mmCIF file of C-alpha atoms in Angstrom:
data_model
loop_
_atom_site.group_PDB
_atom_site.id
_atom_site.type_symbol
_atom_site.label_atom_id
_atom_site.label_comp_id
_atom_site.label_asym_id
_atom_site.label_seq_id
_atom_site.Cartn_x
_atom_site.Cartn_y
_atom_site.Cartn_z
ATOM 1 C CA MET A 1407 41.498 5.923 -17.944
ATOM 2 C CA ARG A 1408 39.145 9.021 -20.632
ATOM 3 C CA ALA A 1409 36.778 7.561 -18.096
ATOM 4 C CA VAL A 1410 38.437 9.086 -14.768
ATOM 5 C CA LEU A 1411 39.895 11.589 -16.222
ATOM 6 C CA CYS A 1412 36.045 12.372 -17.252
ATOM 7 C CA ALA A 1413 34.470 12.623 -13.585
ATOM 8 C CA ALA A 1414 37.538 14.000 -12.334
ATOM 9 C CA LEU A 1415 37.442 16.867 -14.779
ATOM 10 C CA LEU A 1416 33.667 17.775 -14.148
ATOM 11 C CA LEU A 1417 33.612 20.107 -12.000
ATOM 12 C CA LEU A 1418 35.653 21.810 -14.550
ATOM 13 C CA SER A 1419 33.119 21.197 -16.997
ATOM 14 C CA GLY A 1420 35.355 18.959 -19.343
ATOM 15 C CA CYS A 1421 34.708 15.826 -21.683
ATOM 16 C CA GLY A 1422 31.972 17.650 -22.745
ATOM 17 C CA ALA A 1423 29.677 19.025 -19.297
ATOM 18 C CA THR A 1424 28.890 22.091 -18.269
ATOM 19 C CA VAL A 1425 27.987 22.290 -14.122
ATOM 20 C CA ALA A 1426 27.100 25.452 -13.288
ATOM 21 C CA GLN A 1427 29.490 27.208 -10.435
ATOM 22 C CA GLU A 1428 28.763 29.805 -8.160
ATOM 23 C CA PRO A 1429 28.918 33.164 -8.734
ATOM 24 C CA SER A 1430 32.894 34.690 -8.032
ATOM 25 C CA ALA A 1431 32.237 37.995 -5.928
ATOM 26 C CA SER A 1432 33.368 40.224 -9.119
ATOM 27 C CA THR A 1433 30.684 38.852 -10.684
ATOM 28 C CA PRO A 1434 27.707 40.578 -10.928
ATOM 29 C CA VAL A 1435 24.477 39.679 -9.968
ATOM 30 C CA THR A 1436 20.610 40.906 -9.582
ATOM 31 C CA VAL A 1437 17.952 40.730 -7.856
ATOM 32 C CA THR A 1438 14.497 41.596 -7.135
ATOM 33 C CA ASN A 1439 14.454 43.548 -4.472
ATOM 34 C CA CYS A 1440 10.855 45.665 -3.645
ATOM 35 C CA GLY A 1441 9.288 44.954 -6.899
ATOM 36 C CA GLN A 1442 12.359 46.012 -8.597
ATOM 37 C CA GLN A 1443 15.830 45.052 -10.259
ATOM 38 C CA VAL A 1444 18.903 45.175 -8.474
ATOM 39 C CA THR A 1445 22.224 44.720 -9.736
ATOM 40 C CA PHE A 1446 25.693 44.497 -7.621
ATOM 41 C CA ASP A 1447 28.326 44.619 -9.478
ATOM 42 C CA ARG A 1448 30.685 42.757 -6.661
ATOM 43 C CA VAL A 1449 30.085 41.103 -3.173
ATOM 44 C CA PRO A 1450 29.799 44.011 -0.406
ATOM 45 C CA SER A 1451 32.312 44.331 2.150
ATOM 46 C CA LYS A 1452 31.568 47.076 4.265
ATOM 47 C CA VAL A 1453 28.010 46.052 6.087
ATOM 48 C CA VAL A 1454 26.545 48.537 8.062
ATOM 49 C CA THR A 1455 22.314 47.429 8.940
ATOM 50 C CA ASN A 1456 20.221 48.832 10.718
ATOM 51 C CA ASP A 1457 17.531 47.693 13.469
ATOM 52 C CA THR A 1458 18.131 44.578 15.147
ATOM 53 C CA GLY A 1459 15.781 42.088 13.025
ATOM 54 C CA ILE A 1460 17.478 43.003 10.048
ATOM 55 C CA THR A 1461 20.854 42.368 11.528
ATOM 56 C CA GLU A 1462 19.704 39.297 12.934
ATOM 57 C CA MET A 1463 19.312 38.157 8.992
ATOM 58 C CA MET A 1464 23.866 38.904 8.312
ATOM 59 C CA PHE A 1465 24.499 37.317 11.474
ATOM 60 C CA ALA A 1466 22.420 33.760 11.207
ATOM 61 C CA LEU A 1467 23.833 34.036 7.035
ATOM 62 C CA GLY A 1468 27.406 34.234 9.070
ATOM 63 C CA LEU A 1469 28.309 37.403 7.471
ATOM 64 C CA GLU A 1470 29.294 38.883 9.900
ATOM 65 C CA ASP A 1471 32.822 39.273 8.735
ATOM 66 C CA ARG A 1472 30.789 41.176 5.506
ATOM 67 C CA MET A 1473 30.700 44.106 8.491
ATOM 68 C CA ALA A 1474 31.629 47.454 9.083
ATOM 69 C CA GLY A 1475 28.198 47.685 12.441
ATOM 70 C CA TYR A 1476 24.980 47.904 13.105
ATOM 71 C CA VAL A 1477 22.529 50.329 14.224
ATOM 72 C CA VAL A 1478 20.303 50.186 16.333
ATOM 73 C CA ASN A 1479 18.334 51.740 19.539
ATOM 74 C CA GLY A 1480 20.641 50.722 22.336
ATOM 75 C CA ILE A 1481 22.526 47.401 23.629
ATOM 76 C CA ASP A 1482 21.920 46.853 26.980
ATOM 77 C CA THR A 1483 18.022 46.016 25.896
ATOM 78 C CA VAL A 1484 15.604 42.964 26.146
ATOM 79 C CA ASP A 1485 16.558 42.327 21.675
ATOM 80 C CA ILE A 1486 20.281 42.526 22.537
ATOM 81 C CA ARG A 1487 19.982 40.303 25.734
ATOM 82 C CA THR A 1488 18.129 37.739 24.076
ATOM 83 C CA SER A 1489 18.995 38.056 20.680
ATOM 84 C CA PRO A 1490 19.977 34.442 20.110
ATOM 85 C CA TRP A 1491 24.018 35.612 17.397
ATOM 86 C CA LYS A 1492 23.439 38.150 21.352
ATOM 87 C CA ALA A 1493 27.066 37.219 20.356
ATOM 88 C CA ASP A 1494 27.592 38.088 17.420
ATOM 89 C CA PHE A 1495 26.804 41.831 18.466
ATOM 90 C CA GLU A 1496 28.895 41.193 21.926
ATOM 91 C CA SER A 1497 31.678 41.670 19.057
ATOM 92 C CA GLY A 1498 30.365 43.294 16.127
ATOM 93 C CA LYS A 1499 30.757 47.395 15.863
ATOM 94 C CA HIS A 1500 27.233 49.266 17.576
ATOM 95 C CA LEU A 1501 28.143 52.315 14.813
ATOM 96 C CA SER A 1502 25.036 54.499 16.707
ATOM 97 C CA ASP A 1503 21.509 54.144 17.655
ATOM 98 C CA LYS A 1504 20.649 56.353 14.671
ATOM 99 C CA ILE A 1505 21.474 55.793 11.256
ATOM 100 C CA SER A 1506 22.553 58.215 8.831
ATOM 101 C CA LYS A 1507 24.980 59.209 6.079
ATOM 102 C CA GLU A 1508 27.731 60.510 8.210
ATOM 103 C CA VAL A 1509 26.944 57.306 10.592
ATOM 104 C CA VAL A 1510 27.602 54.560 6.790
ATOM 105 C CA GLN A 1511 30.564 57.244 5.273
ATOM 106 C CA GLY A 1512 31.834 57.314 8.334
ATOM 107 C CA VAL A 1513 33.145 53.294 7.868
ATOM 108 C CA ASN A 1514 33.266 53.896 3.631
ATOM 109 C CA ALA A 1515 30.382 51.854 3.698
ATOM 110 C CA ASP A 1516 29.809 50.774 0.283
ATOM 111 C CA PHE A 1517 26.242 48.358 1.145
ATOM 112 C CA VAL A 1518 23.768 49.453 3.405
ATOM 113 C CA PHE A 1519 20.704 46.806 4.452
ATOM 114 C CA ALA A 1520 17.852 49.058 5.782
ATOM 115 C CA GLY A 1521 13.859 48.717 5.757
ATOM 116 C CA TRP A 1522 11.349 52.197 5.696
ATOM 117 C CA ASN A 1523 10.456 52.747 8.985
ATOM 118 C CA TYR A 1524 13.144 51.024 10.306
ATOM 119 C CA GLY A 1525 16.230 53.324 8.884
ATOM 120 C CA PHE A 1526 14.969 54.542 5.540
ATOM 121 C CA SER A 1527 12.663 58.121 5.496
ATOM 122 C CA GLU A 1528 12.070 61.522 3.116
ATOM 123 C CA SER A 1529 11.615 63.460 6.347
ATOM 124 C CA THR A 1530 14.931 63.099 8.001
ATOM 125 C CA GLY A 1531 16.332 62.275 3.488
ATOM 126 C CA PHE A 1532 18.828 59.029 4.404
ATOM 127 C CA THR A 1533 16.193 57.069 1.118
ATOM 128 C CA PRO A 1534 17.971 54.538 -1.357
ATOM 129 C CA ASP A 1535 17.724 56.956 -3.699
ATOM 130 C CA SER A 1536 20.198 59.450 -1.195
ATOM 131 C CA LEU A 1537 22.622 56.606 -0.426
ATOM 132 C CA ARG A 1538 23.161 55.823 -4.393
ATOM 133 C CA GLU A 1539 24.567 59.510 -5.420
ATOM 134 C CA LEU A 1540 27.217 58.062 -2.586
ATOM 135 C CA GLY A 1541 28.285 56.043 -4.566
ATOM 136 C CA ILE A 1542 26.148 53.233 -2.075
ATOM 137 C CA ALA A 1543 24.445 50.004 -2.431
ATOM 138 C CA THR A 1544 21.365 49.749 -0.984
ATOM 139 C CA TYR A 1545 18.599 46.753 -0.047
ATOM 140 C CA GLN A 1546 15.746 47.160 1.878
ATOM 141 C CA LEU A 1547 14.350 44.561 3.504
ATOM 142 C CA THR A 1548 11.368 42.982 2.095
ATOM 143 C CA GLU A 1549 8.400 43.411 4.961
ATOM 144 C CA ALA A 1550 8.316 47.142 4.488
ATOM 145 C CA CYS A 1551 8.628 47.664 0.717
ATOM 146 C CA ARG A 1552 5.658 50.069 0.336
ATOM 147 C CA ASN A 1553 2.493 48.525 -2.479
ATOM 148 C CA GLY A 1554 1.904 51.156 -3.710
ATOM 149 C CA VAL A 1555 -0.948 52.208 -0.973
ATOM 150 C CA GLY A 1556 0.143 55.645 -0.560
ATOM 151 C CA LYS A 1557 2.876 54.520 2.292
ATOM 152 C CA GLN A 1558 1.369 51.720 3.248
ATOM 153 C CA ARG A 1559 3.966 48.371 3.387
ATOM 154 C CA GLY A 1560 3.944 45.093 2.407
ATOM 155 C CA ILE A 1561 4.014 43.445 -0.305
ATOM 156 C CA MET A 1562 4.043 39.333 0.577
ATOM 157 C CA PRO A 1563 3.366 37.504 3.501
ATOM 158 C CA ALA A 1564 5.911 38.205 6.466
ATOM 159 C CA LEU A 1565 7.322 34.593 6.139
ATOM 160 C CA ASP A 1566 7.695 34.874 2.178
ATOM 161 C CA ALA A 1567 9.154 38.533 2.737
ATOM 162 C CA LEU A 1568 12.364 36.614 5.148
ATOM 163 C CA TYR A 1569 12.287 33.794 3.233
ATOM 164 C CA THR A 1570 13.124 35.718 0.466
ATOM 165 C CA ASP A 1571 15.142 37.962 1.665
ATOM 166 C CA LEU A 1572 17.837 35.521 3.223
ATOM 167 C CA ARG A 1573 17.156 34.259 -0.668
ATOM 168 C CA ASN A 1574 18.585 37.319 -2.305
ATOM 169 C CA LEU A 1575 21.215 38.129 0.562
ATOM 170 C CA GLY A 1576 22.681 34.788 0.207
ATOM 171 C CA LYS A 1577 22.396 35.369 -3.596
ATOM 172 C CA ILE A 1578 23.836 38.609 -2.762
ATOM 173 C CA PHE A 1579 26.517 36.871 -0.674
ATOM 174 C CA ARG A 1580 27.641 33.640 -2.312
ATOM 175 C CA VAL A 1581 25.931 31.676 -0.088
ATOM 176 C CA GLU A 1582 23.257 30.098 -1.313
ATOM 177 C CA ALA A 1583 23.721 27.026 0.236
ATOM 178 C CA LYS A 1584 23.808 28.697 3.887
ATOM 179 C CA ALA A 1585 20.798 30.889 2.498
ATOM 180 C CA GLU A 1586 18.009 27.586 1.826
ATOM 181 C CA GLU A 1587 19.128 25.432 4.049
ATOM 182 C CA LEU A 1588 17.905 28.039 6.843
ATOM 183 C CA VAL A 1589 15.004 28.224 4.811
ATOM 184 C CA LYS A 1590 14.510 24.667 4.985
ATOM 185 C CA GLY A 1591 15.410 24.432 8.709
ATOM 186 C CA TYR A 1592 12.706 27.148 9.415
ATOM 187 C CA GLN A 1593 9.960 26.051 7.389
ATOM 188 C CA GLU A 1594 9.882 22.727 9.248
ATOM 189 C CA GLN A 1595 10.182 24.015 12.548
ATOM 190 C CA ILE A 1596 6.722 26.425 11.884
ATOM 191 C CA ALA A 1597 5.079 23.332 10.141
ATOM 192 C CA ARG A 1598 5.919 20.932 13.420
ATOM 193 C CA ALA A 1599 4.629 23.778 15.423
ATOM 194 C CA GLY A 1600 1.276 24.365 13.405
ATOM 195 C CA ARG A 1601 0.075 21.245 13.861
ATOM 196 C CA LEU A 1602 -0.321 22.036 18.303
ATOM 197 C CA MET A 1603 -3.371 23.618 17.438
ATOM 198 C CA GLU A 1604 -5.136 21.132 14.824
ATOM 199 C CA GLY A 1605 -8.717 21.308 15.396
ATOM 200 C CA LYS A 1606 -8.271 23.006 18.102
ATOM 201 C CA PRO A 1607 -10.478 26.131 17.840
ATOM 202 C CA ARG A 1608 -8.372 29.551 16.649
ATOM 203 C CA PRO A 1609 -8.019 32.376 19.114
ATOM 204 C CA LYS A 1610 -8.389 35.592 18.455
ATOM 205 C CA VAL A 1611 -5.183 37.437 18.477
ATOM 206 C CA PHE A 1612 -4.756 41.692 19.117
ATOM 207 C CA LEU A 1613 -1.014 42.021 19.097
ATOM 208 C CA TYR A 1614 -0.291 45.578 20.789
ATOM 209 C CA ASP A 1615 2.504 46.984 20.244
ATOM 210 C CA SER A 1616 3.097 50.258 21.901
ATOM 211 C CA GLY A 1617 0.366 53.546 22.657
ATOM 212 C CA GLN A 1618 -2.234 54.158 25.402
ATOM 213 C CA ASP A 1619 -4.072 57.031 23.750
ATOM 214 C CA GLN A 1620 -4.139 54.928 20.292
ATOM 215 C CA PRO A 1621 -3.691 51.570 20.186
ATOM 216 C CA PHE A 1622 -0.722 51.107 17.820
ATOM 217 C CA THR A 1623 -0.752 46.653 16.269
ATOM 218 C CA SER A 1624 0.044 45.517 13.125
ATOM 219 C CA GLY A 1625 -1.710 44.691 10.020
ATOM 220 C CA ARG A 1626 -1.486 42.112 7.545
ATOM 221 C CA ASN A 1627 1.394 42.749 6.068
ATOM 222 C CA ALA A 1628 3.316 41.901 9.121
ATOM 223 C CA ALA A 1629 5.707 39.477 10.568
ATOM 224 C CA PRO A 1630 2.428 38.839 13.148
ATOM 225 C CA GLN A 1631 0.162 38.904 11.073
ATOM 226 C CA ASP A 1632 2.601 35.073 10.744
ATOM 227 C CA VAL A 1633 3.261 34.542 13.743
ATOM 228 C CA ILE A 1634 0.095 34.509 14.923
ATOM 229 C CA SER A 1635 -2.051 32.553 12.130
ATOM 230 C CA LYS A 1636 0.593 30.174 11.892
ATOM 231 C CA ALA A 1637 0.605 29.677 15.880
ATOM 232 C CA GLY A 1638 -2.665 28.713 14.926
ATOM 233 C CA GLY A 1639 -4.852 31.665 15.950
ATOM 234 C CA GLU A 1640 -6.203 34.893 14.287
ATOM 235 C CA ASN A 1641 -5.323 38.602 13.956
ATOM 236 C CA VAL A 1642 -7.388 40.432 15.235
ATOM 237 C CA PHE A 1643 -7.052 42.544 12.125
ATOM 238 C CA GLY A 1644 -6.226 41.064 9.499
ATOM 239 C CA ASP A 1645 -7.953 41.929 7.551
ATOM 240 C CA LEU A 1646 -5.912 46.046 6.901
ATOM 241 C CA ASN A 1647 -3.101 46.179 4.017
ATOM 242 C CA ASP A 1648 -0.630 47.240 5.647
ATOM 243 C CA SER A 1649 2.235 46.488 8.402
ATOM 244 C CA TRP A 1650 2.825 48.200 11.666
ATOM 245 C CA THR A 1651 -0.528 50.575 11.722
ATOM 246 C CA THR A 1652 -2.247 53.228 13.898
ATOM 247 C CA VAL A 1653 -6.256 51.815 14.892
ATOM 248 C CA ASN A 1654 -8.237 53.101 16.956
ATOM 249 C CA TRP A 1655 -9.228 51.632 21.148
ATOM 250 C CA GLU A 1656 -13.202 50.698 19.177
ATOM 251 C CA ALA A 1657 -12.232 48.402 16.643
ATOM 252 C CA VAL A 1658 -10.714 46.768 19.466
ATOM 253 C CA VAL A 1659 -12.978 46.768 21.590
ATOM 254 C CA GLN A 1660 -15.066 45.475 18.581
ATOM 255 C CA ARG A 1661 -13.232 42.942 17.632
ATOM 256 C CA ASN A 1662 -13.141 40.845 21.304
ATOM 257 C CA PRO A 1663 -10.106 39.470 21.360
ATOM 258 C CA ASP A 1664 -9.431 35.898 23.102
ATOM 259 C CA VAL A 1665 -5.818 36.688 23.500
ATOM 260 C CA VAL A 1666 -3.292 39.505 23.788
ATOM 261 C CA LEU A 1667 0.103 39.085 22.111
ATOM 262 C CA ILE A 1668 2.229 42.031 23.304
ATOM 263 C CA VAL A 1669 5.665 42.993 23.103
ATOM 264 C CA ASP A 1670 8.930 43.857 24.988
ATOM 265 C CA TYR A 1671 10.420 47.052 24.185
ATOM 266 C CA ALA A 1672 10.449 51.128 25.513
ATOM 267 C CA ASP A 1673 7.690 52.253 23.714
ATOM 268 C CA GLY A 1674 8.554 55.997 26.435
ATOM 269 C CA GLU A 1675 4.570 54.901 28.219
ATOM 270 C CA ALA A 1676 4.292 51.585 29.468
ATOM 271 C CA ASN A 1677 7.840 50.057 29.524
ATOM 272 C CA THR A 1678 7.316 46.363 30.448
ATOM 273 C CA PRO A 1679 4.894 43.299 29.496
ATOM 274 C CA GLU A 1680 3.296 44.012 32.786
ATOM 275 C CA GLN A 1681 2.711 47.367 32.771
ATOM 276 C CA LYS A 1682 0.808 47.146 28.913
ATOM 277 C CA GLN A 1683 -0.970 44.448 30.589
ATOM 278 C CA ALA A 1684 -1.081 46.706 33.732
ATOM 279 C CA PHE A 1685 -2.739 49.409 31.379
ATOM 280 C CA LEU A 1686 -4.991 46.915 28.675
ATOM 281 C CA GLU A 1687 -6.888 45.137 32.163
ATOM 282 C CA GLY A 1688 -7.197 49.056 34.048
ATOM 283 C CA PHE A 1689 -8.867 49.972 30.214
ATOM 284 C CA ALA A 1690 -12.848 49.752 30.863
ATOM 285 C CA PRO A 1691 -13.468 48.944 27.502
ATOM 286 C CA LEU A 1692 -11.643 45.950 27.772
ATOM 287 C CA ALA A 1693 -12.888 44.621 30.414
ATOM 288 C CA ASN A 1694 -15.086 42.363 29.221
ATOM 289 C CA SER A 1695 -13.360 40.355 26.783
ATOM 290 C CA PRO A 1696 -12.195 37.011 26.430
ATOM 291 C CA ALA A 1697 -8.252 38.672 27.173
ATOM 292 C CA VAL A 1698 -8.119 40.442 30.079
ATOM 293 C CA LYS A 1699 -11.013 38.345 32.220
ATOM 294 C CA GLY A 1700 -8.883 35.638 32.085
ATOM 295 C CA LYS A 1701 -5.458 36.895 31.593
ATOM 296 C CA ARG A 1702 -4.553 35.782 28.445
ATOM 297 C CA PHE A 1703 -1.594 37.582 27.496
ATOM 298 C CA PHE A 1704 1.844 36.557 25.664
ATOM 299 C CA SER A 1705 4.922 38.641 25.532
ATOM 300 C CA LEU A 1706 7.262 38.803 22.853
ATOM 301 C CA PRO A 1707 11.135 40.737 22.240
ATOM 302 C CA TYR A 1708 10.050 43.602 19.255
ATOM 303 C CA ALA A 1709 13.238 41.259 17.206
ATOM 304 C CA ALA A 1710 11.381 38.139 17.639
ATOM 305 C CA LEU A 1711 8.052 40.258 15.841
ATOM 306 C CA VAL A 1712 9.488 41.864 12.786
ATOM 307 C CA GLU A 1713 10.635 40.760 10.121
ATOM 308 C CA SER A 1714 14.377 38.184 11.448
ATOM 309 C CA PRO A 1715 15.455 35.000 11.553
ATOM 310 C CA ARG A 1716 13.911 34.677 14.493
ATOM 311 C CA ASN A 1717 10.285 34.777 14.000
ATOM 312 C CA PRO A 1718 10.013 30.397 13.296
ATOM 313 C CA ALA A 1719 11.286 30.057 16.920
ATOM 314 C CA SER A 1720 8.503 33.581 17.251
ATOM 315 C CA VAL A 1721 5.160 30.257 16.166
ATOM 316 C CA GLU A 1722 6.741 27.411 17.921
ATOM 317 C CA ALA A 1723 6.747 29.558 21.486
ATOM 318 C CA PHE A 1724 3.444 31.299 20.311
ATOM 319 C CA ALA A 1725 1.792 28.061 19.463
ATOM 320 C CA LYS A 1726 2.781 26.381 23.121
ATOM 321 C CA PHE A 1727 0.767 29.196 24.573
ATOM 322 C CA LEU A 1728 -1.848 28.856 22.086
ATOM 323 C CA ALA A 1729 -2.240 24.229 23.165
ATOM 324 C CA GLY A 1730 -0.986 25.241 26.675
ATOM 325 C CA VAL A 1731 2.175 22.615 26.645
#
């Protein structure tokens, strides 16, 4: 009888056994965020997120009920229309096109999830420090963590940043099992996609975000680096110790890309991938590049190319393009 009781009471730490249990909603938890230990006294219940990919992380973890609302630049965009969580965006609350102290205070936010150049900015005064003074906790997007070299960003490979954030959020919101489930599924998806280009030459890929006078692209610390490399290509600016950054056209021409990966969003100059492709095809210095001569262009939405739960599907889609599947 005692053995039966011990088995029944095992989860309650009876009969001399100790079993780890999830911390309660009011138990403080500590995570490492951008190299610093950050403690959260309780599970946040009025979260404001900034940007599409950041918001989608909350949705992927099933945390929409913890959100006071989200901030994105318009709700009728390619990002929202193509989002696997489109229904969550529609049922959630779009607070504003631009984040500010007034926006988060207006919904009594107790937690803001954003990042440097993803909402946080000294120029606007919207920073983790300024929110802390208002009693609002913050979590910083790991892809956008500053790395100690001026304002350059990125402290780890982009997919590792995604997994780090999912696991940290899992701990903060007490959904660690869901976070691990997502990470495992993403890792398996990426491994399958990587096999499509095994044994084949790795094409040189130029990530074109925007800019006609000077191109805006991705260094080794932003999501396109891993999207490109895990799909079987080589980022031509993978040597730059930065995330999203401006380069010059001379450097693009010298690196002679085989493929151009275009970010699909309105940048104020050329608003569609087709317009961006037309610009590149009409740009004389690139006329002899293999990418332009072979019309090797591929596009993905902005939210698929910043840190987000869309990154694994982006790897798969780009791998299929490179492999001609």
